[in-house]
PDB file of C-alpha atoms in Angstrom:
ATOM      1  CA  UNK A   7    -117.927 -46.222  76.929  1.00 94.00           C
ATOM      2  CA  UNK A   8    -118.605 -44.502  73.870  1.00 97.00           C
ATOM      3  CA  UNK A   9    -116.626 -43.895  70.741  1.00 97.00           C
ATOM      4  CA  UNK A  10    -117.560 -40.184  69.399  1.00 97.00           C
ATOM      5  CA  UNK A  11    -117.809 -40.182  65.711  1.00 96.00           C
ATOM      6  CA  UNK A  12    -120.493 -37.473  65.009  1.00 97.00           C
ATOM      7  CA  UNK A  13    -118.836 -34.447  63.765  1.00 97.00           C
ATOM      8  CA  UNK A  14    -121.296 -32.253  65.830  1.00 98.00           C
ATOM      9  CA  UNK A  15    -120.387 -33.867  68.960  1.00 98.00           C
ATOM     10  CA  UNK A  16    -117.003 -33.734  68.301  1.00 98.00           C
ATOM     11  CA  UNK A  17    -117.152 -29.848  67.482  1.00 98.00           C
ATOM     12  CA  UNK A  18    -119.282 -29.626  70.936  1.00 98.00           C
ATOM     13  CA  UNK A  19    -116.617 -31.662  72.651  1.00 98.00           C
ATOM     14  CA  UNK A  20    -113.709 -29.224  71.334  1.00 98.00           C
ATOM     15  CA  UNK A  21    -115.597 -26.128  72.588  1.00 98.00           C
ATOM     16  CA  UNK A  22    -115.886 -27.757  76.001  1.00 98.00           C
ATOM     17  CA  UNK A  23    -112.100 -28.801  76.075  1.00 98.00           C
ATOM     18  CA  UNK A  24    -111.144 -25.210  75.004  1.00 97.00           C
ATOM     19  CA  UNK A  25    -113.008 -23.929  77.912  1.00 97.00           C
ATOM     20  CA  UNK A  26    -111.029 -26.191  80.121  1.00 97.00           C
ATOM     21  CA  UNK A  27    -107.537 -25.020  78.975  1.00 97.00           C
ATOM     22  CA  UNK A  28    -105.050 -25.430  79.948  1.00 96.00           C
ATOM     23  CA  UNK A  29    -106.016 -28.519  81.993  1.00 97.00           C
ATOM     24  CA  UNK A  30    -107.314 -29.937  78.704  1.00 98.00           C
ATOM     25  CA  UNK A  31    -104.379 -29.046  76.618  1.00 98.00           C
ATOM     26  CA  UNK A  32    -103.399 -32.650  75.638  1.00 98.00           C
ATOM     27  CA  UNK A  33    -106.948 -34.045  74.573  1.00 98.00           C
ATOM     28  CA  UNK A  34    -107.957 -30.396  73.297  1.00 98.00           C
ATOM     29  CA  UNK A  35    -105.104 -30.447  71.009  1.00 98.00           C
ATOM     30  CA  UNK A  36    -105.947 -34.326  69.489  1.00 98.00           C
ATOM     31  CA  UNK A  37    -109.357 -33.168  69.005  1.00 98.00           C
ATOM     32  CA  UNK A  38    -108.762 -30.011  67.398  1.00 98.00           C
ATOM     33  CA  UNK A  39    -106.537 -32.253  64.918  1.00 98.00           C
ATOM     34  CA  UNK A  40    -109.487 -34.388  64.578  1.00 98.00           C
ATOM     35  CA  UNK A  41    -111.943 -31.932  63.752  1.00 98.00           C
ATOM     36  CA  UNK A  42    -109.390 -30.386  60.848  1.00 97.00           C
ATOM     37  CA  UNK A  43    -109.091 -33.281  58.599  1.00 97.00           C
ATOM     38  CA  UNK A  44    -107.674 -35.903  61.376  1.00 98.00           C
ATOM     39  CA  UNK A  45    -104.276 -36.768  59.942  1.00 97.00           C
ATOM     40  CA  UNK A  46    -103.260 -38.893  62.363  1.00 96.00           C
ATOM     41  CA  UNK A  47    -106.406 -40.919  62.283  1.00 98.00           C
ATOM     42  CA  UNK A  48    -107.112 -40.530  65.688  1.00 98.00           C
ATOM     43  CA  UNK A  49    -110.464 -41.177  67.320  1.00 98.00           C
ATOM     44  CA  UNK A  50    -112.185 -40.511  70.992  1.00 98.00           C
ATOM     45  CA  UNK A  51    -113.500 -42.131  73.762  1.00 98.00           C
ATOM     46  CA  UNK A  52    -115.427 -40.940  76.448  1.00 98.00           C
ATOM     47  CA  UNK A  53    -116.988 -42.455  79.523  1.00 97.00           C
ATOM     48  CA  UNK A  54    -120.428 -41.147  78.770  1.00 97.00           C
ATOM     49  CA  UNK A  55    -121.905 -38.204  76.648  1.00 97.00           C
ATOM     50  CA  UNK A  56    -122.715 -35.257  76.982  1.00 94.00           C
ATOM     51  CA  UNK A  57    -121.821 -35.260  80.663  1.00 94.00           C
ATOM     52  CA  UNK A  58    -118.319 -36.956  80.486  1.00 97.00           C
ATOM     53  CA  UNK A  59    -115.820 -37.656  83.144  1.00 98.00           C
ATOM     54  CA  UNK A  60    -112.955 -38.988  81.391  1.00 98.00           C
ATOM     55  CA  UNK A  61    -112.054 -38.174  77.657  1.00 98.00           C
ATOM     56  CA  UNK A  62    -109.564 -40.506  75.935  1.00 98.00           C
ATOM     57  CA  UNK A  63    -108.066 -39.831  72.503  1.00 98.00           C
ATOM     58  CA  UNK A  64    -106.266 -43.170  70.216  1.00 98.00           C
ATOM     59  CA  UNK A  65    -105.545 -44.128  67.104  1.00 98.00           C
ATOM     60  CA  UNK A  66    -108.065 -46.052  65.518  1.00 96.00           C
ATOM     61  CA  UNK A  67    -107.618 -49.365  65.814  1.00 91.00           C
ATOM     62  CA  UNK A  68    -106.525 -50.468  62.241  1.00 93.00           C
ATOM     63  CA  UNK A  69    -103.972 -47.740  62.055  1.00 93.00           C
ATOM     64  CA  UNK A  70    -101.239 -48.998  64.478  1.00 94.00           C
ATOM     65  CA  UNK A  71    -100.219 -52.179  62.780  1.00 93.00           C
ATOM     66  CA  UNK A  72     -97.021 -53.023  64.765  1.00 96.00           C
ATOM     67  CA  UNK A  73     -97.640 -54.269  68.065  1.00 96.00           C
ATOM     68  CA  UNK A  74     -94.449 -52.946  69.641  1.00 97.00           C
ATOM     69  CA  UNK A  75     -94.585 -49.416  68.276  1.00 97.00           C
ATOM     70  CA  UNK A  76     -95.442 -47.197  71.217  1.00 97.00           C
ATOM     71  CA  UNK A  77     -94.561 -44.055  69.281  1.00 97.00           C
ATOM     72  CA  UNK A  78     -97.673 -44.383  66.741  1.00 97.00           C
ATOM     73  CA  UNK A  79    -100.089 -46.044  69.349  1.00 98.00           C
ATOM     74  CA  UNK A  80    -100.307 -42.556  70.894  1.00 98.00           C
ATOM     75  CA  UNK A  81    -103.038 -42.089  73.554  1.00 98.00           C
ATOM     76  CA  UNK A  82    -104.143 -38.966  75.822  1.00 98.00           C
ATOM     77  CA  UNK A  83    -106.355 -38.904  78.654  1.00 98.00           C
ATOM     78  CA  UNK A  84    -108.191 -36.186  80.764  1.00 98.00           C
ATOM     79  CA  UNK A  85    -110.511 -37.029  83.606  1.00 98.00           C
ATOM     80  CA  UNK A  86    -112.868 -34.704  85.655  1.00 97.00           C
ATOM     81  CA  UNK A  87    -113.218 -37.737  87.796  1.00 97.00           C
ATOM     82  CA  UNK A  88    -110.294 -40.256  88.583  1.00 96.00           C
ATOM     83  CA  UNK A  89    -112.865 -43.004  89.428  1.00 97.00           C
ATOM     84  CA  UNK A  90    -114.072 -42.455  85.840  1.00 97.00           C
ATOM     85  CA  UNK A  91    -110.578 -42.668  83.989  1.00 97.00           C
ATOM     86  CA  UNK A  92    -109.537 -45.674  85.879  1.00 97.00           C
ATOM     87  CA  UNK A  93    -112.418 -47.727  85.004  1.00 97.00           C
ATOM     88  CA  UNK A  94    -112.180 -46.257  81.274  1.00 97.00           C
ATOM     89  CA  UNK A  95    -108.378 -46.931  81.265  1.00 97.00           C
ATOM     90  CA  UNK A  96    -108.991 -50.594  82.577  1.00 96.00           C
ATOM     91  CA  UNK A  97    -111.801 -51.330  79.714  1.00 96.00           C
ATOM     92  CA  UNK A  98    -110.573 -53.795  77.382  1.00 93.00           C
ATOM     93  CA  UNK A  99    -112.244 -51.953  74.689  1.00 95.00           C
ATOM     94  CA  UNK A 100    -110.573 -48.726  75.643  1.00 97.00           C
ATOM     95  CA  UNK A 101    -106.928 -49.777  75.756  1.00 96.00           C
ATOM     96  CA  UNK A 102    -105.344 -53.164  74.555  1.00 96.00           C
ATOM     97  CA  UNK A 103    -102.777 -53.395  77.121  1.00 97.00           C
ATOM     98  CA  UNK A 104    -101.588 -56.363  74.838  1.00 96.00           C
ATOM     99  CA  UNK A 105     -99.811 -53.826  72.320  1.00 96.00           C
ATOM    100  CA  UNK A 106     -97.348 -51.473  73.469  1.00 98.00           C
ATOM    101  CA  UNK A 107     -98.715 -47.800  73.467  1.00 98.00           C
ATOM    102  CA  UNK A 108     -97.906 -44.456  74.952  1.00 98.00           C
ATOM    103  CA  UNK A 109    -100.082 -42.717  77.375  1.00 98.00           C
ATOM    104  CA  UNK A 110     -99.827 -38.767  77.883  1.00 98.00           C
ATOM    105  CA  UNK A 111    -101.444 -36.519  80.257  1.00 98.00           C
ATOM    106  CA  UNK A 112    -101.140 -33.665  82.752  1.00 98.00           C
ATOM    107  CA  UNK A 113    -102.377 -35.257  86.145  1.00 97.00           C
ATOM    108  CA  UNK A 114    -100.952 -36.905  88.660  1.00 97.00           C
ATOM    109  CA  UNK A 115    -103.776 -39.114  89.423  1.00 97.00           C
ATOM    110  CA  UNK A 116    -103.380 -40.303  85.793  1.00 97.00           C
ATOM    111  CA  UNK A 117     -99.474 -41.721  86.349  1.00 98.00           C
ATOM    112  CA  UNK A 118    -100.537 -43.152  89.571  1.00 97.00           C
ATOM    113  CA  UNK A 119    -103.684 -45.408  87.969  1.00 97.00           C
ATOM    114  CA  UNK A 120    -101.482 -46.164  85.055  1.00 98.00           C
ATOM    115  CA  UNK A 121     -98.565 -47.395  87.363  1.00 97.00           C
ATOM    116  CA  UNK A 122    -100.800 -49.622  89.447  1.00 97.00           C
ATOM    117  CA  UNK A 123    -102.406 -51.055  86.503  1.00 97.00           C
ATOM    118  CA  UNK A 124     -98.920 -51.934  84.231  1.00 97.00           C
ATOM    119  CA  UNK A 125     -97.647 -53.534  87.661  1.00 97.00           C
ATOM    120  CA  UNK A 126    -101.300 -55.789  87.553  1.00 96.00           C
ATOM    121  CA  UNK A 127    -100.682 -56.621  83.845  1.00 96.00           C
ATOM    122  CA  UNK A 128     -96.868 -57.360  83.484  1.00 95.00           C
ATOM    123  CA  UNK A 129     -96.759 -54.297  81.794  1.00 97.00           C
ATOM    124  CA  UNK A 130     -93.347 -52.381  81.745  1.00 97.00           C
ATOM    125  CA  UNK A 131     -93.985 -48.688  82.205  1.00 98.00           C
ATOM    126  CA  UNK A 132     -90.901 -45.898  81.153  1.00 97.00           C
ATOM    127  CA  UNK A 133     -91.865 -42.931  82.561  1.00 98.00           C
ATOM    128  CA  UNK A 134     -90.976 -39.430  81.554  1.00 97.00           C
ATOM    129  CA  UNK A 135     -91.273 -36.243  83.458  1.00 98.00           C
ATOM    130  CA  UNK A 136     -91.680 -32.834  82.158  1.00 97.00           C
ATOM    131  CA  UNK A 137     -92.793 -29.459  83.353  1.00 96.00           C
ATOM    132  CA  UNK A 138     -95.902 -27.966  80.565  1.00 97.00           C
ATOM    133  CA  UNK A 139     -95.216 -24.832  79.741  1.00 97.00           C
ATOM    134  CA  UNK A 140     -98.028 -22.696  77.819  1.00 97.00           C
ATOM    135  CA  UNK A 141     -97.344 -19.234  75.789  1.00 95.00           C
ATOM    136  CA  UNK A 142    -100.628 -16.998  77.158  1.00 92.00           C
ATOM    137  CA  UNK A 143    -100.868 -14.761  73.998  1.00 88.00           C
ATOM    138  CA  UNK A 144     -99.834 -16.334  70.934  1.00 82.00           C
ATOM    139  CA  UNK A 145    -100.933 -13.571  68.878  1.00 82.00           C
ATOM    140  CA  UNK A 146     -98.301 -11.460  70.321  1.00 82.00           C
ATOM    141  CA  UNK A 147     -95.598 -13.947  69.726  1.00 77.00           C
ATOM    142  CA  UNK A 148     -96.558 -13.721  65.879  1.00 74.00           C
ATOM    143  CA  UNK A 149     -96.465 -10.176  65.362  1.00 72.00           C
ATOM    144  CA  UNK A 150     -93.129 -10.171  65.601  1.00 70.00           C
ATOM    145  CA  UNK A 151     -90.703  -9.519  62.692  1.00 68.00           C
ATOM    146  CA  UNK A 152     -89.154 -12.872  61.385  1.00 73.00           C
ATOM    147  CA  UNK A 153     -85.222 -12.407  60.518  1.00 73.00           C
ATOM    148  CA  UNK A 154     -83.726 -15.579  59.154  1.00 73.00           C
ATOM    149  CA  UNK A 155     -80.768 -13.900  57.304  1.00 77.00           C
ATOM    150  CA  UNK A 156     -78.001 -15.423  56.076  1.00 86.00           C
ATOM    151  CA  UNK A 157     -80.382 -18.520  56.023  1.00 91.00           C
ATOM    152  CA  UNK A 158     -84.049 -18.722  54.511  1.00 92.00           C
ATOM    153  CA  UNK A 159     -87.249 -20.241  56.468  1.00 93.00           C
ATOM    154  CA  UNK A 160     -88.470 -23.531  55.279  1.00 95.00           C
ATOM    155  CA  UNK A 161     -90.304 -26.340  55.780  1.00 97.00           C
ATOM    156  CA  UNK A 162     -89.312 -30.005  57.007  1.00 98.00           C
ATOM    157  CA  UNK A 163     -89.488 -33.001  54.381  1.00 96.00           C
ATOM    158  CA  UNK A 164     -89.397 -36.725  54.653  1.00 97.00           C
ATOM    159  CA  UNK A 165     -85.506 -36.806  53.697  1.00 96.00           C
ATOM    160  CA  UNK A 166     -84.636 -34.887  56.765  1.00 97.00           C
ATOM    161  CA  UNK A 167     -86.180 -37.520  59.029  1.00 98.00           C
ATOM    162  CA  UNK A 168     -83.108 -39.571  59.393  1.00 97.00           C
ATOM    163  CA  UNK A 169     -81.094 -36.582  60.767  1.00 97.00           C
ATOM    164  CA  UNK A 170     -84.230 -35.811  63.224  1.00 97.00           C
ATOM    165  CA  UNK A 171     -83.767 -39.122  64.581  1.00 98.00           C
ATOM    166  CA  UNK A 172     -80.218 -38.894  65.208  1.00 97.00           C
ATOM    167  CA  UNK A 173     -80.852 -35.755  67.477  1.00 96.00           C
ATOM    168  CA  UNK A 174     -84.434 -36.698  68.917  1.00 97.00           C
ATOM    169  CA  UNK A 175     -84.338 -37.894  72.741  1.00 95.00           C
ATOM    170  CA  UNK A 176     -86.568 -40.886  72.036  1.00 96.00           C
ATOM    171  CA  UNK A 177     -84.936 -41.449  68.816  1.00 96.00           C
ATOM    172  CA  UNK A 178     -82.172 -43.637  67.319  1.00 95.00           C
ATOM    173  CA  UNK A 179     -84.151 -46.748  65.853  1.00 97.00           C
ATOM    174  CA  UNK A 180     -86.634 -47.513  62.724  1.00 97.00           C
ATOM    175  CA  UNK A 181     -89.778 -46.790  64.531  1.00 97.00           C
ATOM    176  CA  UNK A 182     -88.912 -43.452  65.923  1.00 98.00           C
ATOM    177  CA  UNK A 183     -87.589 -42.565  62.199  1.00 98.00           C
ATOM    178  CA  UNK A 184     -90.911 -43.744  61.168  1.00 97.00           C
ATOM    179  CA  UNK A 185     -92.803 -41.423  63.562  1.00 98.00           C
ATOM    180  CA  UNK A 186     -90.692 -38.747  63.139  1.00 98.00           C
ATOM    181  CA  UNK A 187     -91.679 -38.970  59.350  1.00 98.00           C
ATOM    182  CA  UNK A 188     -95.017 -39.148  60.007  1.00 97.00           C
ATOM    183  CA  UNK A 189     -94.811 -35.893  62.130  1.00 98.00           C
ATOM    184  CA  UNK A 190     -93.189 -34.228  59.166  1.00 98.00           C
ATOM    185  CA  UNK A 191     -95.859 -35.450  56.705  1.00 98.00           C
ATOM    186  CA  UNK A 192     -98.700 -34.724  58.903  1.00 97.00           C
ATOM    187  CA  UNK A 193     -98.268 -31.789  61.038  1.00 98.00           C
ATOM    188  CA  UNK A 194     -96.996 -28.152  61.046  1.00 98.00           C
ATOM    189  CA  UNK A 195     -93.194 -27.534  61.282  1.00 98.00           C
ATOM    190  CA  UNK A 196     -90.804 -24.872  60.729  1.00 97.00           C
ATOM    191  CA  UNK A 197     -86.894 -25.178  60.250  1.00 97.00           C
ATOM    192  CA  UNK A 198     -83.869 -23.098  59.105  1.00 96.00           C
ATOM    193  CA  UNK A 199     -82.259 -24.160  55.731  1.00 95.00           C
ATOM    194  CA  UNK A 200     -78.659 -22.990  54.648  1.00 91.00           C
ATOM    195  CA  UNK A 201     -76.319 -23.449  51.692  1.00 87.00           C
ATOM    196  CA  UNK A 202     -77.495 -26.237  49.292  1.00 85.00           C
ATOM    197  CA  UNK A 203     -80.576 -27.090  51.607  1.00 88.00           C
ATOM    198  CA  UNK A 204     -78.802 -27.721  55.016  1.00 93.00           C
ATOM    199  CA  UNK A 205     -80.883 -28.153  57.931  1.00 96.00           C
ATOM    200  CA  UNK A 206     -79.709 -25.238  60.702  1.00 95.00           C
ATOM    201  CA  UNK A 207     -82.442 -25.452  62.987  1.00 96.00           C
ATOM    202  CA  UNK A 208     -86.150 -26.846  63.366  1.00 98.00           C
ATOM    203  CA  UNK A 209     -88.975 -27.365  65.547  1.00 97.00           C
ATOM    204  CA  UNK A 210     -91.860 -30.114  65.137  1.00 98.00           C
ATOM    205  CA  UNK A 211     -95.833 -30.320  66.018  1.00 98.00           C
ATOM    206  CA  UNK A 212     -97.519 -33.658  66.992  1.00 98.00           C
ATOM    207  CA  UNK A 213    -100.739 -34.855  67.233  1.00 98.00           C
ATOM    208  CA  UNK A 214    -101.867 -33.490  70.466  1.00 98.00           C
ATOM    209  CA  UNK A 215    -101.088 -30.046  69.034  1.00 98.00           C
ATOM    210  CA  UNK A 216     -97.904 -29.919  71.379  1.00 98.00           C
ATOM    211  CA  UNK A 217     -94.236 -28.359  70.178  1.00 97.00           C
ATOM    212  CA  UNK A 218     -91.898 -31.026  70.006  1.00 97.00           C
ATOM    213  CA  UNK A 219     -88.613 -31.547  68.974  1.00 96.00           C
ATOM    214  CA  UNK A 220     -86.675 -28.222  68.671  1.00 95.00           C
ATOM    215  CA  UNK A 221     -83.116 -28.207  67.934  1.00 95.00           C
ATOM    216  CA  UNK A 222     -80.538 -26.122  66.269  1.00 95.00           C
ATOM    217  CA  UNK A 223     -77.168 -27.739  65.155  1.00 95.00           C
ATOM    218  CA  UNK A 224     -74.421 -26.971  67.835  1.00 94.00           C
ATOM    219  CA  UNK A 225     -72.490 -24.967  65.327  1.00 93.00           C
ATOM    220  CA  UNK A 226     -75.667 -22.531  64.901  1.00 92.00           C
ATOM    221  CA  UNK A 227     -76.547 -22.233  68.708  1.00 90.00           C
ATOM    222  CA  UNK A 228     -76.679 -18.780  70.508  1.00 88.00           C
ATOM    223  CA  UNK A 229     -77.573 -16.678  67.427  1.00 89.00           C
ATOM    224  CA  UNK A 230     -81.586 -16.745  67.609  1.00 89.00           C
ATOM    225  CA  UNK A 231     -82.053 -18.831  64.967  1.00 91.00           C
ATOM    226  CA  UNK A 232     -84.512 -21.254  67.495  1.00 92.00           C
ATOM    227  CA  UNK A 233     -86.406 -17.836  68.260  1.00 91.00           C
ATOM    228  CA  UNK A 234     -87.179 -17.547  64.424  1.00 92.00           C
ATOM    229  CA  UNK A 235     -88.040 -21.028  64.348  1.00 94.00           C
ATOM    230  CA  UNK A 236     -90.298 -21.137  67.153  1.00 92.00           C
ATOM    231  CA  UNK A 237     -92.188 -17.831  65.800  1.00 91.00           C
ATOM    232  CA  UNK A 238     -92.405 -19.264  62.087  1.00 94.00           C
ATOM    233  CA  UNK A 239     -93.988 -22.542  63.818  1.00 95.00           C
ATOM    234  CA  UNK A 240     -96.234 -20.592  66.079  1.00 93.00           C
ATOM    235  CA  UNK A 241     -97.890 -18.590  63.284  1.00 92.00           C
ATOM    236  CA  UNK A 242     -98.559 -22.090  61.638  1.00 94.00           C
ATOM    237  CA  UNK A 243    -100.343 -23.463  64.614  1.00 95.00           C
ATOM    238  CA  UNK A 244    -101.877 -20.081  65.733  1.00 93.00           C
ATOM    239  CA  UNK A 245    -103.869 -19.691  62.078  1.00 93.00           C
ATOM    240  CA  UNK A 246    -105.553 -23.079  63.147  1.00 94.00           C
ATOM    241  CA  UNK A 247    -106.624 -21.895  66.481  1.00 95.00           C
ATOM    242  CA  UNK A 248    -104.249 -24.016  68.071  1.00 96.00           C
ATOM    243  CA  UNK A 249    -102.884 -23.214  71.880  1.00 95.00           C
ATOM    244  CA  UNK A 250     -99.324 -22.733  71.943  1.00 96.00           C
ATOM    245  CA  UNK A 251     -97.727 -24.947  74.130  1.00 97.00           C
ATOM    246  CA  UNK A 252     -94.271 -27.440  74.728  1.00 97.00           C
ATOM    247  CA  UNK A 253     -92.829 -29.426  77.376  1.00 97.00           C
ATOM    248  CA  UNK A 254     -89.441 -28.937  79.006  1.00 96.00           C
ATOM    249  CA  UNK A 255     -87.375 -30.989  81.668  1.00 94.00           C
ATOM    250  CA  UNK A 256     -87.424 -29.371  84.886  1.00 90.00           C
ATOM    251  CA  UNK A 257     -83.693 -29.253  85.233  1.00 93.00           C
ATOM    252  CA  UNK A 258     -83.032 -28.066  81.769  1.00 93.00           C
ATOM    253  CA  UNK A 259     -82.377 -24.140  82.484  1.00 94.00           C
ATOM    254  CA  UNK A 260     -81.281 -23.234  79.039  1.00 91.00           C
ATOM    255  CA  UNK A 261     -84.434 -23.997  77.421  1.00 93.00           C
ATOM    256  CA  UNK A 262     -86.619 -22.486  80.254  1.00 94.00           C
ATOM    257  CA  UNK A 263     -85.024 -19.575  79.990  1.00 94.00           C
ATOM    258  CA  UNK A 264     -85.332 -19.704  76.388  1.00 92.00           C
ATOM    259  CA  UNK A 265     -89.085 -20.113  76.443  1.00 94.00           C
ATOM    260  CA  UNK A 266     -89.272 -17.886  79.343  1.00 94.00           C
ATOM    261  CA  UNK A 267     -87.787 -15.284  76.820  1.00 92.00           C
ATOM    262  CA  UNK A 268     -90.453 -16.060  74.088  1.00 91.00           C
ATOM    263  CA  UNK A 269     -93.218 -15.361  76.532  1.00 93.00           C
ATOM    264  CA  UNK A 270     -94.042 -18.944  77.965  1.00 95.00           C
ATOM    265  CA  UNK A 271     -95.456 -19.697  81.162  1.00 96.00           C
ATOM    266  CA  UNK A 272     -94.112 -22.634  83.351  1.00 95.00           C
ATOM    267  CA  UNK A 273     -97.739 -24.472  84.119  1.00 96.00           C
ATOM    268  CA  UNK A 274     -97.823 -26.095  87.717  1.00 95.00           C
ATOM    269  CA  UNK A 275     -98.429 -29.352  86.164  1.00 96.00           C
ATOM    270  CA  UNK A 276     -96.227 -32.185  85.112  1.00 97.00           C
ATOM    271  CA  UNK A 277     -96.649 -33.705  81.462  1.00 98.00           C
ATOM    272  CA  UNK A 278     -96.297 -37.312  81.606  1.00 98.00           C
ATOM    273  CA  UNK A 279     -95.374 -39.385  78.789  1.00 98.00           C
ATOM    274  CA  UNK A 280     -95.528 -42.950  79.844  1.00 98.00           C
ATOM    275  CA  UNK A 281     -94.174 -45.741  77.369  1.00 98.00           C
ATOM    276  CA  UNK A 282     -95.875 -49.044  78.251  1.00 98.00           C
ATOM    277  CA  UNK A 283     -94.289 -52.393  76.988  1.00 98.00           C
ATOM    278  CA  UNK A 284     -96.241 -55.771  77.692  1.00 96.00           C
ATOM    279  CA  UNK A 285     -93.087 -57.584  79.365  1.00 92.00           C
ATOM    280  CA  UNK A 286     -93.078 -60.549  76.855  1.00 89.00           C
ATOM    281  CA  UNK A 287     -92.146 -57.809  74.418  1.00 88.00           C
ATOM    282  CA  UNK A 288     -89.276 -56.798  75.941  1.00 75.00           C
TER     283      UNK A 288
END
């Protein structure tokens, strides 16, 4: 395995991954962030170079200090050859299986391989399955006129993290609170603010360039506010040349209808979010 640190190699990798879209969405988003200031302090591991068969993105080892924090310890993987990916994931220098971590990917083989590895290592795996969605032409979404009256568009700040934590599907604890605060501080987001700065609706993006935690408070739903927030965030991501993609639960008809109405296409892949926690930490 190799850790890519050379900026020219990382730029070259980004170009290759962009040509592989949408299959490479997650690792491509991570590499793009690395090449644009690296706010999450991630790094890239490949099985070989330049003809790589598997690529893994992960935090630098000094970044995640809490061994139980699978929110911060975010990994993403993509492979051209499943055996190469399996070999990479089993390499102790690629993934520290003694720490809790999170692994995301779009490939069924990745999920099956990690499941077997986790069982062999007495690591508890908590899988979450989503359908990936992608906007085929984010530029068209960005051309729409933004209407926010009677509210105004804004940007989230760390003081909003507590409310976000209360409404986040994986939230409700101190580690998720810290994670959401880091998303607010490090990555593009958008929100609608009402009287005295009260939050009305919001959407974040993450270290993989994925839209996440889009939410409108119940009393403000059905009035087009999420559409405004989505378009505002789309403009920010499009300006940085990111693909516009998200995840949705397969049975969430309301969210699917909303995303389809914004021009998103359902992709034929499952987005796997795997939380992996050594049994002795449970």
